[in-house]
Tab-separated table of C-alpha atoms in Angstrom:
chain	number	residue	atom	x	y	z
A	1	MET	CA	64.391	119.159	-42.846
A	2	LEU	CA	61.279	117.018	-43.023
A	3	THR	CA	59.709	116.793	-46.493
A	4	LEU	CA	56.407	115.649	-47.964
A	5	GLU	CA	58.257	112.865	-49.777
A	6	MET	CA	59.538	111.481	-46.448
A	7	ILE	CA	55.972	111.425	-45.108
A	8	GLN	CA	54.675	109.677	-48.213
A	9	GLU	CA	57.448	107.067	-47.913
A	10	ALA	CA	56.468	106.511	-44.294
A	11	GLN	CA	52.835	106.050	-45.319
A	12	ALA	CA	53.834	103.305	-47.744
A	13	ALA	CA	55.961	101.596	-45.063
A	14	LEU	CA	53.146	101.725	-42.506
A	15	ARG	CA	50.587	99.952	-44.692
A	16	GLY	CA	49.607	96.790	-42.869
A	17	VAL	CA	51.332	97.990	-39.678
A	18	ALA	CA	49.295	101.024	-38.542
A	19	ARG	CA	45.541	101.393	-38.836
A	20	ILE	CA	43.865	104.051	-40.943
A	21	THR	CA	41.842	105.556	-38.106
A	22	PRO	CA	38.301	106.921	-38.580
A	23	LEU	CA	37.432	110.572	-39.125
A	24	ASN	CA	33.830	111.311	-38.166
A	25	PRO	CA	31.571	114.346	-37.622
A	26	ALA	CA	31.148	115.495	-34.019
A	27	LYS	CA	27.909	117.464	-34.353
A	28	LYS	CA	27.472	117.972	-30.612
A	29	LEU	CA	30.778	119.825	-30.538
A	30	GLY	CA	29.778	121.989	-33.510
A	31	LYS	CA	28.323	121.666	-36.981
A	32	ASN	CA	31.777	122.086	-38.561
A	33	VAL	CA	33.704	119.861	-36.149
A	34	TYR	CA	35.159	116.416	-36.916
A	35	ILE	CA	37.169	113.943	-34.836
A	36	LYS	CA	40.223	112.104	-36.141
A	37	ALA	CA	40.306	109.154	-33.738
A	38	GLU	CA	43.962	108.204	-33.263
A	39	ASN	CA	42.935	106.871	-29.848
A	40	LEU	CA	41.752	103.860	-31.868
A	41	GLN	CA	45.242	103.281	-33.294
A	42	LEU	CA	47.167	100.135	-32.346
A	43	THR	CA	48.683	100.681	-28.864
A	44	GLY	CA	45.942	103.266	-28.280
A	45	ALA	CA	47.810	106.278	-29.680
A	46	PHE	CA	49.397	107.820	-32.773
A	47	LYS	CA	52.955	107.117	-31.587
A	48	LEU	CA	53.171	103.742	-33.343
A	49	ARG	CA	53.461	105.565	-36.689
A	50	GLY	CA	56.612	107.491	-35.892
A	51	ALA	CA	58.142	104.728	-33.800
A	52	TYR	CA	57.856	102.125	-36.552
A	53	ASN	CA	59.136	104.505	-39.208
A	54	LYS	CA	62.202	105.222	-37.072
A	55	ILE	CA	62.997	101.611	-36.178
A	56	ARG	CA	62.501	100.256	-39.701
A	57	SER	CA	65.149	102.755	-40.836
A	58	LEU	CA	67.892	101.501	-38.480
A	59	THR	CA	71.038	100.053	-40.016
A	60	GLU	CA	71.889	96.427	-39.338
A	61	GLU	CA	74.581	97.543	-36.879
A	62	GLU	CA	72.223	99.886	-35.027
A	63	ALA	CA	69.538	97.224	-34.808
A	64	LYS	CA	72.037	94.738	-33.367
A	65	HIS	CA	72.776	97.017	-30.391
A	66	GLY	CA	69.091	97.530	-29.588
A	67	VAL	CA	66.970	100.663	-29.365
A	68	ILE	CA	66.293	102.881	-26.361
A	69	ALA	CA	63.610	105.533	-25.901
A	70	CYS	CA	62.190	107.841	-23.253
A	71	SER	CA	58.463	108.340	-22.908
A	72	ALA	CA	55.564	109.064	-20.586
A	73	GLY	CA	53.878	106.037	-22.119
A	74	ASN	CA	52.592	106.269	-25.692
A	75	HIS	CA	55.941	106.520	-27.499
A	76	ALA	CA	57.111	103.727	-25.200
A	77	GLN	CA	54.372	101.410	-26.398
A	78	GLY	CA	54.937	102.372	-30.021
A	79	ILE	CA	58.656	101.623	-29.782
A	80	ALA	CA	58.094	98.387	-27.866
A	81	LEU	CA	55.583	97.019	-30.375
A	82	SER	CA	57.595	98.161	-33.408
A	83	ALA	CA	60.812	96.669	-32.041
A	84	ALA	CA	59.053	93.391	-31.289
A	85	LYS	CA	57.656	93.247	-34.846
A	86	LEU	CA	61.155	93.790	-36.257
A	87	GLY	CA	62.943	91.469	-33.799
A	88	ILE	CA	64.938	94.234	-32.093
A	89	LYS	CA	65.631	94.622	-28.365
A	90	SER	CA	64.031	97.710	-26.784
A	91	ILE	CA	64.679	99.558	-23.516
A	92	ILE	CA	62.285	102.288	-22.410
A	93	CYS	CA	62.990	104.963	-19.781
A	94	MET	CA	59.721	106.208	-18.313
A	95	PRO	CA	58.918	108.831	-15.665
A	96	ALA	CA	58.204	107.054	-12.366
A	97	GLY	CA	54.822	108.799	-12.227
A	98	ALA	CA	53.649	107.487	-15.605
A	99	PRO	CA	50.221	105.818	-15.464
A	100	ILE	CA	50.493	102.204	-14.349
A	101	SER	CA	48.455	101.052	-17.340
A	102	LYS	CA	51.032	102.563	-19.731
A	103	VAL	CA	53.973	101.046	-17.852
A	104	GLU	CA	52.434	97.569	-17.860
A	105	ALA	CA	51.357	97.820	-21.490
A	106	THR	CA	54.926	98.734	-22.475
A	107	ARG	CA	56.286	95.718	-20.619
A	108	ASN	CA	53.661	93.491	-22.206
A	109	TYR	CA	54.804	94.566	-25.682
A	110	GLY	CA	58.216	93.122	-24.808
A	111	ALA	CA	60.286	96.131	-23.730
A	112	GLU	CA	62.580	96.409	-20.726
A	113	VAL	CA	61.211	99.328	-18.657
A	114	VAL	CA	63.434	101.626	-16.577
A	115	LEU	CA	61.419	103.880	-14.234
A	116	VAL	CA	63.100	107.244	-13.607
A	117	PRO	CA	62.145	109.684	-10.797
A	118	GLY	CA	60.772	112.966	-12.173
A	119	VAL	CA	59.081	113.893	-15.458
A	120	TYR	CA	59.724	113.207	-19.153
A	121	ASP	CA	62.896	115.322	-19.276
A	122	ASP	CA	64.451	113.302	-16.437
A	123	ALA	CA	63.668	110.078	-18.284
A	124	ALA	CA	65.287	111.603	-21.389
A	125	ALA	CA	68.480	112.354	-19.463
A	126	GLU	CA	68.667	108.765	-18.203
A	127	ALA	CA	68.084	107.400	-21.714
A	128	ALA	CA	70.899	109.597	-23.015
A	129	ARG	CA	73.218	108.295	-20.280
A	130	LEU	CA	72.431	104.662	-21.080
A	131	THR	CA	72.908	105.347	-24.786
A	132	ARG	CA	76.429	106.627	-24.131
A	133	GLU	CA	77.309	103.792	-21.776
A	134	ARG	CA	75.859	100.823	-23.651
A	135	GLY	CA	75.748	101.841	-27.297
A	136	TYR	CA	71.987	101.669	-27.805
A	137	THR	CA	70.355	103.549	-30.679
A	138	PHE	CA	68.278	106.377	-29.257
A	139	ALA	CA	64.778	106.855	-30.705
A	140	HIS	CA	63.705	110.373	-29.778
A	141	PRO	CA	59.934	110.712	-29.250
A	142	PHE	CA	59.587	113.971	-31.200
A	143	ASN	CA	62.834	115.678	-32.255
A	144	ASP	CA	63.601	113.346	-35.161
A	145	GLU	CA	62.627	113.721	-38.838
A	146	LEU	CA	61.856	110.013	-39.250
A	147	VAL	CA	59.536	110.086	-36.247
A	148	MET	CA	57.908	113.280	-37.531
A	149	ALA	CA	57.452	111.677	-40.947
A	150	GLY	CA	55.581	108.760	-39.398
A	151	GLN	CA	53.315	111.116	-37.454
A	152	GLY	CA	52.797	113.160	-40.608
A	153	THR	CA	50.936	110.258	-42.207
A	154	ILE	CA	47.965	111.361	-40.085
A	155	GLY	CA	47.938	114.632	-42.031
A	156	LEU	CA	47.835	112.717	-45.310
A	157	GLU	CA	44.927	110.612	-44.027
A	158	ILE	CA	42.974	113.667	-42.886
A	159	LEU	CA	43.115	115.231	-46.373
A	160	GLU	CA	42.256	111.894	-47.987
A	161	GLN	CA	39.252	111.403	-45.686
A	162	LEU	CA	38.085	115.047	-45.652
A	163	PRO	CA	39.570	116.952	-48.616
A	164	GLU	CA	37.465	119.995	-47.699
A	165	ALA	CA	39.087	120.336	-44.259
A	166	GLU	CA	39.888	123.991	-43.540
A	167	GLN	CA	41.449	123.725	-40.089
A	168	VAL	CA	43.206	120.995	-38.126
A	169	VAL	CA	43.700	121.249	-34.350
A	170	VAL	CA	46.586	119.200	-32.966
A	171	PRO	CA	48.014	118.531	-29.479
A	172	ILE	CA	51.564	119.700	-28.759
A	173	GLY	CA	53.964	118.235	-26.225
A	174	GLY	CA	57.458	118.258	-27.686
A	175	GLY	CA	56.078	119.053	-31.139
A	176	GLY	CA	56.769	115.937	-33.207
A	177	LEU	CA	53.128	115.183	-34.001
A	178	ILE	CA	52.181	118.676	-35.113
A	179	SER	CA	55.445	119.020	-37.067
A	180	GLY	CA	54.612	116.004	-39.218
A	181	VAL	CA	50.913	116.778	-39.563
A	182	ALA	CA	51.494	120.450	-40.381
A	183	CYS	CA	54.188	119.650	-42.946
A	184	ALA	CA	51.885	117.197	-44.733
A	185	ILE	CA	48.848	119.464	-44.695
A	186	LYS	CA	50.605	122.713	-45.604
A	187	SER	CA	52.503	120.969	-48.422
A	188	LEU	CA	49.285	119.692	-49.994
A	189	LYS	CA	46.788	122.370	-48.944
A	190	PRO	CA	48.460	125.620	-47.807
A	191	SER	CA	45.105	127.301	-47.168
A	192	CYS	CA	44.238	124.828	-44.380
A	193	ARG	CA	45.005	126.310	-40.951
A	194	VAL	CA	46.975	124.225	-38.445
A	195	VAL	CA	46.436	125.134	-34.794
A	196	GLY	CA	48.438	123.653	-31.928
A	197	VAL	CA	47.113	123.175	-28.399
A	198	GLN	CA	49.107	122.824	-25.193
A	199	ALA	CA	48.150	122.325	-21.574
A	200	ALA	CA	48.555	125.633	-19.733
A	201	GLY	CA	50.694	123.864	-17.146
A	202	ALA	CA	53.125	122.534	-19.768
A	203	ALA	CA	53.185	125.218	-22.461
A	204	GLY	CA	56.815	124.919	-23.568
A	205	MET	CA	56.209	125.393	-27.306
A	206	TYR	CA	53.737	128.230	-26.687
A	207	VAL	CA	56.291	130.125	-24.595
A	208	SER	CA	59.159	129.287	-26.940
A	209	GLN	CA	57.352	130.535	-30.042
A	210	ARG	CA	56.714	133.863	-28.331
A	211	ALA	CA	60.360	134.109	-27.302
A	212	GLY	CA	61.596	133.205	-30.788
A	213	ARG	CA	63.760	130.328	-29.540
A	214	PRO	CA	63.337	127.020	-27.674
A	215	LEU	CA	63.010	127.604	-23.930
A	216	LYS	CA	62.975	125.119	-21.062
A	217	LEU	CA	60.248	125.473	-18.450
A	218	PRO	CA	61.369	125.096	-14.813
A	219	SER	CA	58.549	122.607	-14.186
A	220	VAL	CA	55.363	121.215	-15.707
A	221	SER	CA	52.075	120.235	-14.096
A	222	THR	CA	49.038	118.925	-15.967
A	223	ILE	CA	46.611	116.014	-16.091
A	224	ALA	CA	47.686	115.626	-19.732
A	225	ASP	CA	50.761	113.526	-18.914
A	226	GLY	CA	51.388	112.651	-22.560
A	227	ILE	CA	52.264	116.282	-23.376
A	228	ALA	CA	53.966	117.205	-20.081
A	229	VAL	CA	57.235	118.258	-21.739
A	230	LYS	CA	59.454	121.025	-20.384
A	231	GLU	CA	61.258	121.911	-23.619
A	232	PRO	CA	60.456	121.515	-27.333
A	233	GLY	CA	63.080	120.114	-29.673
A	234	ASP	CA	65.058	122.394	-31.974
A	235	LEU	CA	63.757	120.537	-35.046
A	236	SER	CA	60.132	120.570	-33.900
A	237	PHE	CA	60.460	124.237	-32.907
A	238	ALA	CA	61.660	125.083	-36.415
A	239	MET	CA	58.829	123.095	-38.026
A	240	CYS	CA	56.204	124.800	-35.866
A	241	THR	CA	57.671	128.195	-36.704
A	242	LYS	CA	57.430	127.352	-40.405
A	243	TYR	CA	54.066	125.618	-40.634
A	244	VAL	CA	51.835	126.197	-37.579
A	245	ASP	CA	49.425	129.137	-37.769
A	246	GLU	CA	48.639	129.499	-34.075
A	247	ILE	CA	49.214	127.872	-30.679
A	248	VAL	CA	46.699	128.145	-27.830
A	249	THR	CA	46.542	126.737	-24.298
A	250	VAL	CA	43.828	125.059	-22.227
A	251	LYS	CA	43.493	124.576	-18.469
A	252	ASP	CA	43.209	121.221	-16.723
A	253	ASP	CA	39.542	121.657	-15.842
A	254	GLU	CA	38.829	122.411	-19.515
A	255	ILE	CA	40.706	119.262	-20.534
A	256	ALA	CA	38.686	117.228	-18.018
A	257	THR	CA	35.453	118.651	-19.413
A	258	ALA	CA	36.530	117.699	-22.939
A	259	ILE	CA	37.310	114.130	-21.861
A	260	LEU	CA	33.843	113.897	-20.345
A	261	ALA	CA	32.220	115.323	-23.499
A	262	LEU	CA	34.054	112.829	-25.702
A	263	MET	CA	32.853	109.977	-23.515
A	264	GLU	CA	29.235	111.135	-23.417
A	265	ASP	CA	28.788	112.596	-26.894
A	266	GLN	CA	31.250	110.648	-29.059
A	267	LYS	CA	31.314	107.403	-27.041
A	268	THR	CA	35.106	107.426	-27.090
A	269	VAL	CA	37.779	107.539	-24.399
A	270	ALA	CA	40.574	110.082	-24.755
A	271	GLU	CA	43.519	110.701	-22.482
A	272	GLY	CA	44.309	114.253	-21.413
A	273	ALA	CA	46.771	114.877	-24.243
A	274	GLY	CA	44.280	113.569	-26.791
A	275	ALA	CA	41.450	115.755	-25.519
A	276	VAL	CA	43.212	119.142	-25.669
A	277	PRO	CA	42.054	119.953	-29.247
A	278	VAL	CA	38.452	119.317	-28.220
A	279	ALA	CA	38.936	121.463	-25.097
A	280	ALA	CA	40.241	124.288	-27.280
A	281	VAL	CA	37.123	124.107	-29.455
A	282	MET	CA	34.670	123.749	-26.563
A	283	PHE	CA	36.029	126.753	-24.686
A	284	GLY	CA	36.364	129.098	-27.629
A	285	LYS	CA	40.148	129.043	-27.945
A	286	VAL	CA	39.775	128.071	-31.621
A	287	ASP	CA	37.150	129.610	-33.923
A	288	VAL	CA	35.216	126.907	-35.779
A	289	THR	CA	32.313	129.076	-36.914
A	290	ASP	CA	33.100	129.145	-40.617
A	291	ARG	CA	35.745	126.433	-40.995
A	292	LYS	CA	35.468	122.665	-41.301
A	293	THR	CA	37.669	121.738	-38.362
A	294	VAL	CA	39.315	118.413	-37.512
A	295	CYS	CA	40.272	117.769	-33.890
A	296	LEU	CA	43.060	115.200	-33.728
A	297	VAL	CA	42.337	113.030	-30.683
A	298	SER	CA	45.843	111.649	-30.408
A	299	GLY	CA	45.457	108.908	-27.788
A	300	GLY	CA	43.209	107.076	-25.357
A	301	ASN	CA	45.625	105.476	-22.904
A	302	VAL	CA	44.295	106.834	-19.641
A	303	ASP	CA	44.665	104.997	-16.340
A	304	VAL	CA	41.268	103.988	-14.913
A	305	THR	CA	41.943	105.525	-11.489
A	306	THR	CA	43.086	108.738	-13.135
A	307	LEU	CA	40.012	108.700	-15.357
A	308	SER	CA	37.683	108.607	-12.349
A	309	ARG	CA	39.319	111.761	-10.953
A	310	ILE	CA	39.188	113.441	-14.336
A	311	ILE	CA	35.485	112.648	-14.683
A	312	THR	CA	34.808	114.202	-11.283
A	313	LYS	CA	36.723	117.325	-12.312
A	314	GLY	CA	34.856	117.471	-15.607
A	315	LEU	CA	31.487	117.097	-13.893
A	316	SER	CA	32.335	119.984	-11.569
A	317	LYS	CA	33.509	122.226	-14.407
A	318	SER	CA	30.348	121.586	-16.425
A	319	GLY	CA	27.991	122.152	-13.482
A	320	ARG	CA	27.020	118.493	-13.145
A	321	LEU	CA	28.500	118.202	-9.667
A	322	ALA	CA	28.347	120.912	-6.995
A	323	GLU	CA	29.392	121.342	-3.378
A	324	PHE	CA	27.485	123.555	-0.951
A	325	SER	CA	28.038	124.441	2.703
A	326	ALA	CA	25.237	126.130	4.593
A	327	LYS	CA	24.622	127.213	8.192
A	328	ILE	CA	21.497	125.954	9.982
A	329	ALA	CA	20.117	126.206	13.510
A	330	ASP	CA	21.080	123.329	15.810
A	331	LYS	CA	17.564	122.191	16.616
A	332	PRO	CA	15.168	119.413	15.556
A	333	GLY	CA	13.806	119.768	12.015
A	334	SER	CA	16.457	122.230	10.761
A	335	LEU	CA	18.303	119.665	8.669
A	336	LEU	CA	15.033	118.317	7.244
A	337	GLY	CA	14.033	121.829	6.172
A	338	LEU	CA	17.332	122.374	4.359
A	339	LEU	CA	17.120	119.025	2.594
A	340	GLN	CA	13.541	119.759	1.506
A	341	VAL	CA	14.659	122.981	-0.208
A	342	VAL	CA	17.456	121.096	-2.006
A	343	SER	CA	15.065	118.298	-2.980
A	344	ASP	CA	12.555	120.772	-4.405
A	345	THR	CA	15.206	122.128	-6.781
A	346	GLY	CA	15.631	118.682	-8.343
A	347	ALA	CA	19.198	118.137	-7.146
A	348	ASN	CA	20.319	114.709	-5.972
A	349	ILE	CA	22.373	114.541	-2.763
A	350	LEU	CA	25.423	112.311	-3.182
A	351	SER	CA	26.979	112.918	0.229
A	352	ILE	CA	26.332	115.055	3.293
A	353	ASN	CA	28.220	116.067	6.439
A	354	HIS	CA	26.569	117.641	9.505
A	355	SER	CA	29.050	119.277	11.901
A	356	ARG	CA	28.596	121.155	15.190
A	357	GLU	CA	32.345	121.594	15.662
A	358	ASP	CA	32.986	123.480	12.414
A	359	LYS	CA	34.930	126.726	12.979
A	360	HIS	CA	32.289	128.653	11.038
A	361	ALA	CA	29.466	127.439	13.282
A	362	ASP	CA	28.131	129.729	16.031
A	363	VAL	CA	26.952	128.370	19.339
A	364	GLY	CA	23.511	126.974	18.631
A	365	ALA	CA	24.266	126.466	14.928
A	366	CYS	CA	25.945	123.838	12.763
A	367	ILE	CA	27.333	123.533	9.262
A	368	VAL	CA	25.935	121.177	6.647
A	369	SER	CA	28.174	120.348	3.679
A	370	MET	CA	26.661	118.602	0.671
A	371	VAL	CA	27.839	117.193	-2.644
A	372	LEU	CA	25.015	117.441	-5.160
A	373	GLU	CA	24.366	115.908	-8.547
A	374	THR	CA	23.093	118.743	-10.739
A	375	ARG	CA	22.034	119.339	-14.357
A	376	ASN	CA	24.250	122.241	-15.403
A	377	ALA	CA	25.777	125.522	-14.221
A	378	GLN	CA	22.393	127.286	-14.318
A	379	HIS	CA	20.923	124.622	-12.034
A	380	VAL	CA	23.733	125.246	-9.526
A	381	ASP	CA	22.942	128.981	-9.562
A	382	ASP	CA	19.231	128.210	-9.068
A	383	ILE	CA	20.002	126.064	-6.006
A	384	GLU	CA	22.054	128.824	-4.414
A	385	ARG	CA	19.314	131.348	-5.096
A	386	GLU	CA	16.666	129.089	-3.520
A	387	LEU	CA	18.790	128.560	-0.424
A	388	HIS	CA	19.210	132.311	0.021
A	389	ALA	CA	15.492	132.874	-0.617
A	390	ASN	CA	14.653	130.447	2.198
A	391	GLY	CA	16.923	132.199	4.651
A	392	TYR	CA	19.966	129.931	4.549
A	393	GLU	CA	23.453	131.382	4.728
A	394	VAL	CA	25.554	129.719	2.030
A	395	LEU	CA	29.175	129.662	3.171
A	396	SER	CA	30.734	128.142	0.051
A	397	ARG	CA	29.937	126.403	-3.233
């Protein structure tokens, strides 16, 4: 089993290789909330720590055959960079749907990339097949004590930077990150709570802990691609059972809102997996009222096109973007009257569609659909109330 001594050894080995990332207050998220910014790590995510610790430990014979890994992107980049630093060949199996930015970054670090149809688990199966056929050394992204030990160095840093920390909130995919962090923190400060967070659409560890054994989900679906794992590892499951106090889940629209809040309030970019601890705090899944709480933002490698969709989703969830459809009479001046009511509420019209052929429109009427820029959820409610007060039938919002 993973030990504190293994994590401390990894910390010594990582000096000069991995950055000591900042830990700063996040007052807009709560007076007791802090951010541990692993999105500012080399390669843009925490994975470098575990990857390097694993590869540096290979025997001469293992290193000669090369290393293979499976990853949705962050472990891939960590392995690729670590292997390049140590002069070892690396092959990475990635899900075909992995963000393009992560695929290209992995190639640029010097790895050979094999794109596999499906999700992480399908990439894992292909990596296992190639390992058997070609004799590569397999570097598991989470179910490996050496990888966990590398990730656990984050726990050591958190207690060094904020000794008074009372709660640490950590993303969970397969469980390697939280296993290492929880082992480090609970070994040094047992009173500090460790809370895991999963995407509701990929809650393998959450379900497994309730069942008392590792379970495999039939499918996963989440914007947090870095933690879209169907099944936790047996080692990570055991570590979570031993050290983690609680596991909660967050929905995709909550994750999107957290990404937006991190951009606006903390001036930092987080990917979906990295934002889940913040989502858990923002939406009351984790109580931070009386505890100094550290949210571990694990990575920031988000594809720009994906980010634009996430921002839109986050704006909608937070009431900053709203869609309305209303029925008006099909006669001169009707559209102007509707737009005047909307304008008087202070909303900004981003797009508008005026349709006579809509199935909801009566003869002599038409449907106007609008996308509005709004201030918050209360503003959206005020707009709907004003439309009703002026005699407009609101069909949807």
